[in-house]
CSV table of C-alpha atoms in Angstrom, one decimal:
chain,number,residue,atom,x,y,z
A,1,PRO,CA,93.2,-103.0,79.8
A,2,ALA,CA,93.8,-103.2,76.0
A,3,LEU,CA,94.8,-106.8,76.3
A,4,ALA,CA,91.8,-107.6,78.5
A,5,CYS,CA,89.6,-105.9,76.0
A,6,PHE,CA,91.1,-107.8,73.1
A,7,SER,CA,90.8,-111.2,74.9
A,8,ASP,CA,87.2,-110.5,75.7
A,9,PHE,CA,86.6,-109.7,72.0
A,10,THR,CA,88.2,-112.9,70.8
A,11,GLU,CA,86.3,-115.0,73.3
A,12,MET,CA,83.0,-113.4,72.4
A,13,MET,CA,83.6,-113.9,68.7
A,14,ARG,CA,84.6,-117.5,69.2
A,15,ALA,CA,81.4,-118.0,71.3
A,16,LEU,CA,79.2,-116.4,68.7
A,17,GLY,CA,80.6,-118.8,66.1
A,18,TYR,CA,82.9,-116.7,64.0
A,19,PRO,CA,84.6,-119.2,61.6
A,20,ARG,CA,88.0,-117.5,61.7
A,21,LEU,CA,90.5,-117.4,64.5
A,22,ILE,CA,91.4,-113.8,65.5
A,23,SER,CA,94.7,-113.0,67.2
A,24,MET,CA,96.2,-109.8,68.6
A,25,GLU,CA,98.8,-109.7,65.8
A,26,ASN,CA,96.1,-109.1,63.2
A,27,PHE,CA,95.6,-105.6,64.6
A,28,HIS,CA,99.2,-104.5,65.1
A,29,THR,CA,98.9,-102.8,61.7
A,30,PRO,CA,95.8,-101.4,60.1
A,31,ASN,CA,93.8,-104.4,58.7
A,32,PHE,CA,90.7,-103.0,57.1
A,33,ARG,CA,89.9,-106.2,55.3
A,34,LEU,CA,89.5,-108.1,58.5
A,35,VAL,CA,87.5,-105.3,60.2
A,36,SER,CA,85.1,-105.2,57.3
A,37,GLU,CA,84.6,-108.9,57.4
A,38,VAL,CA,83.9,-108.9,61.1
A,39,LEU,CA,81.5,-105.9,60.8
A,40,LEU,CA,79.6,-107.6,57.9
A,41,TRP,CA,79.4,-110.9,59.8
A,42,LEU,CA,78.1,-109.1,62.9
A,43,VAL,CA,75.5,-107.2,60.9
A,44,LYS,CA,74.4,-110.4,59.2
A,45,ARG,CA,74.1,-112.1,62.6
A,46,TYR,CA,72.0,-109.2,63.9
A,47,GLU,CA,69.7,-109.1,60.8
A,48,PRO,CA,70.3,-111.6,58.0
A,49,GLN,CA,68.1,-109.7,55.5
A,50,THR,CA,70.2,-106.6,55.5
A,51,ASP,CA,71.7,-105.4,52.3
A,52,ILE,CA,75.1,-103.7,52.8
A,53,PRO,CA,77.6,-103.8,49.9
A,54,PRO,CA,80.8,-105.6,50.9
A,55,ASP,CA,83.0,-103.7,48.4
A,56,VAL,CA,86.0,-102.1,50.2
A,57,ASP,CA,88.5,-101.9,47.3
A,58,THR,CA,88.5,-98.1,47.0
A,59,GLU,CA,88.6,-95.3,49.6
A,60,GLN,CA,85.1,-94.2,48.7
A,61,ASP,CA,83.8,-97.8,49.0
A,62,ARG,CA,85.4,-98.1,52.5
A,63,VAL,CA,83.9,-94.8,53.7
A,64,PHE,CA,80.4,-95.8,52.4
A,65,PHE,CA,80.7,-99.2,54.1
A,66,ILE,CA,81.7,-97.7,57.5
A,67,LYS,CA,78.8,-95.2,57.3
A,68,ALA,CA,76.3,-97.8,56.3
A,69,VAL,CA,77.3,-100.1,59.2
A,70,ALA,CA,77.3,-97.3,61.7
A,71,GLN,CA,73.9,-96.1,60.5
A,72,PHE,CA,72.5,-99.6,60.7
A,73,MET,CA,73.7,-100.2,64.2
A,74,ALA,CA,72.4,-96.8,65.4
A,75,THR,CA,68.9,-97.3,64.0
A,76,LYS,CA,68.4,-101.0,64.6
A,77,ALA,CA,70.5,-101.8,67.7
A,78,HIS,CA,70.8,-98.2,69.2
A,79,ILE,CA,74.6,-98.7,69.3
A,80,LYS,CA,76.7,-95.6,68.6
A,81,LEU,CA,79.9,-96.4,66.8
A,82,ASN,CA,83.0,-94.2,66.2
A,83,THR,CA,83.5,-94.3,62.5
A,84,LYS,CA,87.0,-92.8,62.7
A,85,LYS,CA,88.2,-95.6,64.9
A,86,LEU,CA,86.6,-98.2,62.8
A,87,TYR,CA,88.2,-96.7,59.7
A,88,GLN,CA,91.7,-96.9,61.4
A,89,ALA,CA,91.2,-100.7,61.6
A,90,ASP,CA,93.8,-101.1,64.4
A,91,GLY,CA,93.5,-101.8,68.1
A,92,TYR,CA,91.1,-98.8,68.6
A,93,ALA,CA,88.7,-100.5,66.2
A,94,VAL,CA,88.5,-103.5,68.5
A,95,LYS,CA,86.8,-101.4,71.2
A,96,GLU,CA,84.1,-100.3,68.8
A,97,LEU,CA,83.6,-103.9,67.6
A,98,LEU,CA,83.3,-105.0,71.2
A,99,LYS,CA,80.2,-102.8,71.6
A,100,VAL,CA,78.4,-104.9,69.0
A,101,THR,CA,79.8,-108.3,70.1
A,102,SER,CA,78.9,-107.6,73.8
A,103,VAL,CA,75.2,-107.0,72.8
A,104,LEU,CA,75.0,-110.2,70.8
A,105,TYR,CA,76.9,-112.1,73.5
A,106,GLY,CA,74.5,-110.8,76.2
A,107,ALA,CA,71.5,-111.7,74.1
A,108,MET,CA,72.9,-115.2,73.7
A,109,ASN,CA,73.5,-115.5,77.5
A,110,THR,CA,69.9,-114.5,78.2
A,111,LYS,CA,68.8,-117.7,76.6
A,112,GLY,CA,70.9,-119.8,78.9
A,113,VAL,CA,73.7,-120.7,76.6
A,114,GLU,CA,77.0,-121.4,78.4
A,115,CYS,CA,79.7,-120.0,76.1
A,116,ALA,CA,82.6,-120.9,78.4
A,117,ASP,CA,82.2,-124.6,77.8
A,118,ILE,CA,81.8,-124.5,74.1
A,119,ASN,CA,85.0,-125.4,72.2
A,120,GLU,CA,86.0,-124.7,68.7
A,121,GLU,CA,84.2,-127.7,67.3
A,122,ASP,CA,80.9,-127.0,69.1
A,123,SER,CA,81.0,-123.3,68.2
A,124,SER,CA,80.5,-124.1,64.5
A,125,LYS,CA,77.3,-125.9,65.5
A,126,PHE,CA,75.9,-123.0,67.5
A,127,LYS,CA,73.5,-120.8,65.5
A,128,PHE,CA,72.2,-117.5,66.9
A,129,ASP,CA,69.2,-117.0,64.8
A,130,LEU,CA,67.9,-113.5,65.4
A,131,GLY,CA,66.2,-113.1,62.0
A,132,SER,CA,63.0,-115.0,63.1
A,133,LYS,CA,62.4,-112.4,65.8
A,134,ILE,CA,62.8,-109.3,63.6
A,135,SER,CA,59.1,-109.3,62.6
A,136,ASP,CA,58.0,-109.5,66.2
A,137,LEU,CA,60.4,-106.7,67.1
A,138,LYS,CA,59.0,-104.5,64.4
A,139,ALA,CA,55.4,-105.2,65.4
A,140,ALA,CA,56.3,-104.4,69.1
A,141,ARG,CA,57.9,-101.1,68.1
A,142,GLN,CA,54.9,-100.2,66.0
A,143,LEU,CA,52.6,-101.0,68.9
A,144,ALA,CA,54.7,-99.0,71.3
A,145,SER,CA,54.6,-96.0,69.1
A,146,GLU,CA,50.8,-96.4,68.7
A,147,ILE,CA,50.4,-96.7,72.5
A,148,THR,CA,52.3,-93.5,73.1
A,149,SER,CA,50.3,-91.6,70.5
A,150,LYS,CA,47.0,-93.0,71.8
A,151,GLY,CA,48.0,-92.2,75.4
A,152,ALA,CA,48.9,-88.6,74.6
A,153,SER,CA,45.5,-88.1,72.8
A,154,LEU,CA,43.7,-89.8,75.7
A,155,TYR,CA,45.5,-87.5,78.2
A,156,ASP,CA,44.3,-84.4,76.2
A,157,LEU,CA,40.8,-85.7,76.0
A,158,LEU,CA,40.7,-86.4,79.7
A,159,GLY,CA,41.9,-82.9,80.4
A,160,LYS,CA,38.8,-81.6,78.5
A,161,GLU,CA,36.5,-84.0,80.3
A,162,VAL,CA,35.3,-81.3,82.8
A,163,GLU,CA,34.0,-79.1,80.1
A,164,LEU,CA,32.6,-81.9,78.0
A,165,ARG,CA,30.8,-83.4,81.0
A,166,GLU,CA,28.8,-80.3,81.5
A,167,ALA,CA,27.9,-80.1,77.8
A,168,ARG,CA,26.9,-83.7,77.8
A,169,THR,CA,24.7,-83.4,80.9
A,170,GLU,CA,23.0,-80.4,79.4
A,171,SER,CA,22.4,-82.3,76.1
A,172,ILE,CA,21.0,-85.3,78.0
A,173,ALA,CA,18.8,-83.2,80.2
A,174,ARG,CA,17.3,-81.2,77.3
A,175,PRO,CA,14.0,-82.7,76.2
A,176,LEU,CA,13.8,-84.2,72.7
A,177,GLU,CA,11.7,-82.3,70.2
A,178,ILE,CA,9.9,-84.5,67.7
A,179,ASN,CA,9.6,-81.9,65.0
A,180,GLU,CA,13.3,-81.3,64.9
A,181,ALA,CA,14.1,-85.0,64.9
A,182,GLU,CA,11.6,-85.5,62.1
A,183,LYS,CA,13.1,-82.7,60.1
A,184,MET,CA,16.6,-84.1,60.4
A,185,MET,CA,15.4,-87.6,59.5
A,186,LYS,CA,13.7,-86.2,56.3
A,187,ILE,CA,16.9,-84.3,55.4
A,188,ALA,CA,19.0,-87.5,55.9
A,189,ILE,CA,16.4,-89.5,53.8
A,190,ASP,CA,16.6,-86.9,51.0
A,191,CYS,CA,20.4,-87.1,50.9
A,192,VAL,CA,20.3,-90.9,50.7
A,193,LEU,CA,17.7,-90.8,47.9
A,194,GLU,CA,19.8,-88.3,46.0
A,195,GLU,CA,22.8,-90.5,46.3
A,196,VAL,CA,20.8,-93.5,45.1
A,197,GLN,CA,19.5,-91.5,42.1
A,198,LYS,CA,23.1,-90.5,41.2
A,199,THR,CA,24.2,-94.1,41.4
A,200,LYS,CA,21.3,-95.2,39.1
A,201,ASP,CA,22.2,-92.5,36.6
A,202,MET,CA,25.8,-93.6,36.6
A,203,LEU,CA,24.7,-97.2,36.0
A,204,ASN,CA,22.5,-96.1,33.1
A,205,ASN,CA,25.4,-94.2,31.6
A,206,VAL,CA,27.6,-97.2,32.0
A,207,ALA,CA,25.0,-99.3,30.0
A,208,LEU,CA,24.9,-96.7,27.3
A,209,ASP,CA,28.7,-96.5,27.1
A,210,GLU,CA,28.8,-100.3,26.9
A,211,ALA,CA,26.3,-100.3,24.0
A,212,ASN,CA,28.3,-97.7,22.1
A,213,LEU,CA,31.5,-99.7,22.6
A,214,GLU,CA,29.8,-102.8,21.3
A,215,VAL,CA,28.7,-101.0,18.2
A,216,LYS,CA,32.2,-99.6,17.6
A,217,ILE,CA,33.7,-103.1,18.1
A,218,GLU,CA,31.3,-104.5,15.5
A,219,LYS,CA,32.3,-101.8,13.0
A,220,ARG,CA,36.0,-102.4,13.6
A,221,LYS,CA,35.5,-106.2,13.1
A,222,LEU,CA,33.7,-105.5,9.7
A,223,GLU,CA,36.6,-103.2,8.6
A,224,LEU,CA,39.1,-105.8,9.6
A,225,GLU,CA,37.3,-108.5,7.6
A,226,ARG,CA,37.2,-106.2,4.5
A,227,SER,CA,40.9,-105.4,4.9
A,228,GLN,CA,41.8,-109.1,5.1
A,229,LYS,CA,39.8,-110.0,2.0
A,230,ARG,CA,41.4,-107.1,0.1
A,231,LEU,CA,44.8,-108.3,1.2
A,232,GLN,CA,44.1,-111.8,0.0
A,233,THR,CA,42.9,-110.6,-3.4
A,234,LEU,CA,46.1,-108.4,-3.8
A,235,GLN,CA,48.3,-111.4,-2.9
A,236,SER,CA,46.6,-113.7,-5.3
A,237,VAL,CA,46.8,-111.2,-8.3
A,238,ARG,CA,50.1,-111.3,-10.2
A,239,PRO,CA,51.4,-107.9,-11.3
A,240,ALA,CA,51.7,-107.2,-15.1
A,241,PHE,CA,55.3,-106.3,-15.0
A,242,MET,CA,56.4,-109.3,-13.0
A,243,ASP,CA,57.4,-111.4,-16.1
A,244,GLU,CA,59.6,-108.6,-17.4
A,245,TYR,CA,61.1,-108.1,-13.9
A,246,GLU,CA,62.1,-111.8,-13.7
A,247,LYS,CA,63.7,-111.7,-17.2
A,248,ILE,CA,65.7,-108.6,-16.3
A,249,GLU,CA,66.7,-110.2,-13.0
A,250,GLU,CA,68.1,-113.2,-14.9
A,251,GLN,CA,70.0,-111.0,-17.3
A,252,LEU,CA,71.4,-109.0,-14.4
A,253,GLN,CA,72.6,-112.3,-12.8
A,254,LYS,CA,74.4,-113.2,-16.0
A,255,GLN,CA,76.0,-109.8,-16.4
A,256,TYR,CA,77.1,-110.0,-12.8
A,257,SER,CA,78.8,-113.4,-13.3
A,258,SER,CA,80.6,-112.1,-16.4
A,259,TYR,CA,81.6,-109.0,-14.5
A,260,LEU,CA,83.1,-111.1,-11.8
A,261,GLU,CA,85.0,-113.3,-14.3
A,262,LYS,CA,86.5,-110.2,-16.1
A,263,PHE,CA,87.4,-108.6,-12.8
A,264,ARG,CA,89.3,-111.7,-11.7
A,265,ASN,CA,91.1,-111.8,-15.1
A,266,LEU,CA,92.0,-108.2,-14.9
A,267,THR,CA,93.3,-108.6,-11.4
A,268,TYR,CA,95.4,-111.6,-12.5
A,269,MET,CA,96.8,-109.7,-15.5
A,270,GLU,CA,97.7,-106.7,-13.3
A,271,GLN,CA,99.5,-109.1,-10.9
A,272,LEU,CA,101.5,-110.6,-13.9
A,273,LEU,CA,102.4,-107.1,-15.1
A,274,ASP,CA,103.7,-106.1,-11.7
A,275,ASP,CA,105.8,-109.3,-11.5
A,276,HIS,CA,107.2,-108.6,-15.0
A,277,ARG,CA,108.1,-105.0,-14.1
A,278,ARG,CA,109.7,-106.1,-10.9
A,279,THR,CA,111.8,-108.7,-12.9
A,280,GLU,CA,112.9,-106.1,-15.4
A,281,GLN,CA,113.8,-103.7,-12.6
A,282,GLU,CA,116.0,-106.4,-11.0
A,283,MET,CA,117.7,-107.2,-14.3
A,284,PHE,CA,118.3,-103.5,-15.0
A,285,GLU,CA,119.8,-103.1,-11.5
A,286,GLU,CA,122.0,-106.2,-12.0
A,287,ALA,CA,123.2,-105.0,-15.4
A,288,ALA,CA,124.0,-101.5,-14.0
A,289,ASN,CA,126.0,-103.1,-11.3
A,290,MET,CA,128.0,-105.2,-13.8
A,291,LEU,CA,128.6,-102.1,-16.0
A,292,ARG,CA,129.8,-100.2,-12.9
A,293,LEU,CA,132.2,-103.0,-12.0
A,294,THR,CA,133.5,-103.2,-15.6
A,295,GLN,CA,134.1,-99.5,-15.8
A,296,ASN,CA,136.0,-99.5,-12.5
A,297,ARG,CA,138.2,-102.4,-13.7
A,298,LEU,CA,138.9,-100.7,-17.0
A,299,LYS,CA,139.8,-97.5,-15.2
A,300,GLU,CA,142.2,-99.4,-13.0
A,301,GLU,CA,143.8,-101.1,-16.1
A,302,GLU,CA,144.2,-97.8,-17.9
A,303,GLN,CA,145.9,-96.2,-14.9
A,304,HIS,CA,148.2,-99.2,-14.6
A,305,LEU,CA,149.1,-98.9,-18.3
A,306,LEU,CA,149.8,-95.1,-17.9
A,307,ARG,CA,152.1,-95.7,-15.0
A,308,SER,CA,153.9,-98.5,-16.8
A,309,GLY,CA,154.3,-96.2,-19.9
A,310,ASN,CA,155.8,-93.4,-17.9
A,311,ASN,CA,158.4,-95.6,-16.1
A,312,ASP,CA,159.6,-97.6,-19.2
A,313,ASP,CA,163.0,-96.4,-20.8
A,314,SER,CA,163.4,-99.1,-23.5
A,315,ASP,CA,164.2,-98.4,-27.2
A,316,VAL,CA,161.8,-97.2,-29.9
A,317,ASP,CA,161.1,-100.7,-31.2
A,318,ILE,CA,160.0,-101.9,-27.9
A,319,GLN,CA,157.9,-98.7,-27.5
A,320,GLU,CA,156.3,-99.4,-30.8
A,321,ASP,CA,155.5,-102.9,-29.8
A,322,GLU,CA,154.0,-101.6,-26.6
A,323,GLY,CA,152.1,-99.1,-28.6
A,324,SER,CA,150.7,-102.0,-30.7
A,325,ASP,CA,149.8,-103.8,-27.5
A,326,SER,CA,148.0,-100.8,-26.2
A,327,GLU,CA,146.0,-100.6,-29.4
A,328,VAL,CA,145.0,-104.3,-29.0
A,329,GLU,CA,143.9,-103.6,-25.4
A,330,ASP,CA,141.9,-100.6,-26.7
A,331,ARG,CA,140.1,-102.8,-29.2
A,332,GLN,CA,139.3,-105.3,-26.4
A,333,ILE,CA,137.9,-102.4,-24.3
A,334,MET,CA,135.7,-101.4,-27.2
A,335,LYS,CA,134.5,-104.9,-27.6
A,336,GLN,CA,133.6,-105.0,-23.9
A,337,HIS,CA,131.6,-101.8,-24.3
A,338,ALA,CA,129.8,-103.2,-27.2
A,339,THR,CA,128.8,-106.3,-25.2
A,340,MET,CA,127.6,-104.2,-22.3
A,341,GLU,CA,125.5,-102.1,-24.7
A,342,THR,CA,123.9,-105.3,-25.9
A,343,LEU,CA,123.2,-106.3,-22.3
A,344,LEU,CA,121.5,-102.9,-21.7
A,345,PRO,CA,119.1,-102.2,-24.6
A,346,GLY,CA,118.1,-98.6,-25.0
């Protein structure tokens, strides 16, 4: 039965002119995107002017879409859809879609269209235009509701016809009194004359209001003309302090240009000072490194001389000579210290 139901659905959709081929494999797993497309296409075929949002990205949008379609089908086509099965978007949703497609397919067959002989190329040419009949359908529904309401009221009135017939016959049989009729006519004439007088009074009041408005408009026009003339005189007169203002403005412009020049010079000098300080810092670090290396080398030479002095067992003359050599080396070390101090002033 499920296969037969699915085959009927595919045949009906192809006969109705759905542009996409639908196979059974599309519904093996939940495919909400395809179900939403089919539902929106069916709703548009039923009523092209409908406005249902096609967004189905989030869960809230999908729930709103299913509810809107189900409500539309229930109100317009009197088709009750199971929203849970439609939301599942699997084989159970096909049965719900078949309810709508069967209605459209039956409506198409009533016009004598043979859907079995239409192939895929001819199905694109078939157009089931139901939108042109929507206005007639609405008018027919409105007339049907009016007929039922009128019929109910007519039934109630016919039920009271027995009592009303007696009252009507009594009124007809009663002789007409001229005095009462004349009195009623006078009352009606007085009411009409009173309404006419009220209307005339209102017209007179309108005329007075119109005259008052014209007077106010003339006053406003005169005030506007005076204001425009005053504005023109004020624009033509040059203020007394305008010359001084222009002179001060020129001086301010000169002061501003000189300020800009001094500011640029100050910025340039600060940049040069920073470069000079950076260069001195680099030279100081380089001299300190050289001094540190020289001190380390002198310490190594001194340790080497001490070790050689302790291990030497030669005679006194040789020791004196070595002592003289050590004095020479001490003088060289002092000279090197002096040169380093010249390198590092202060």
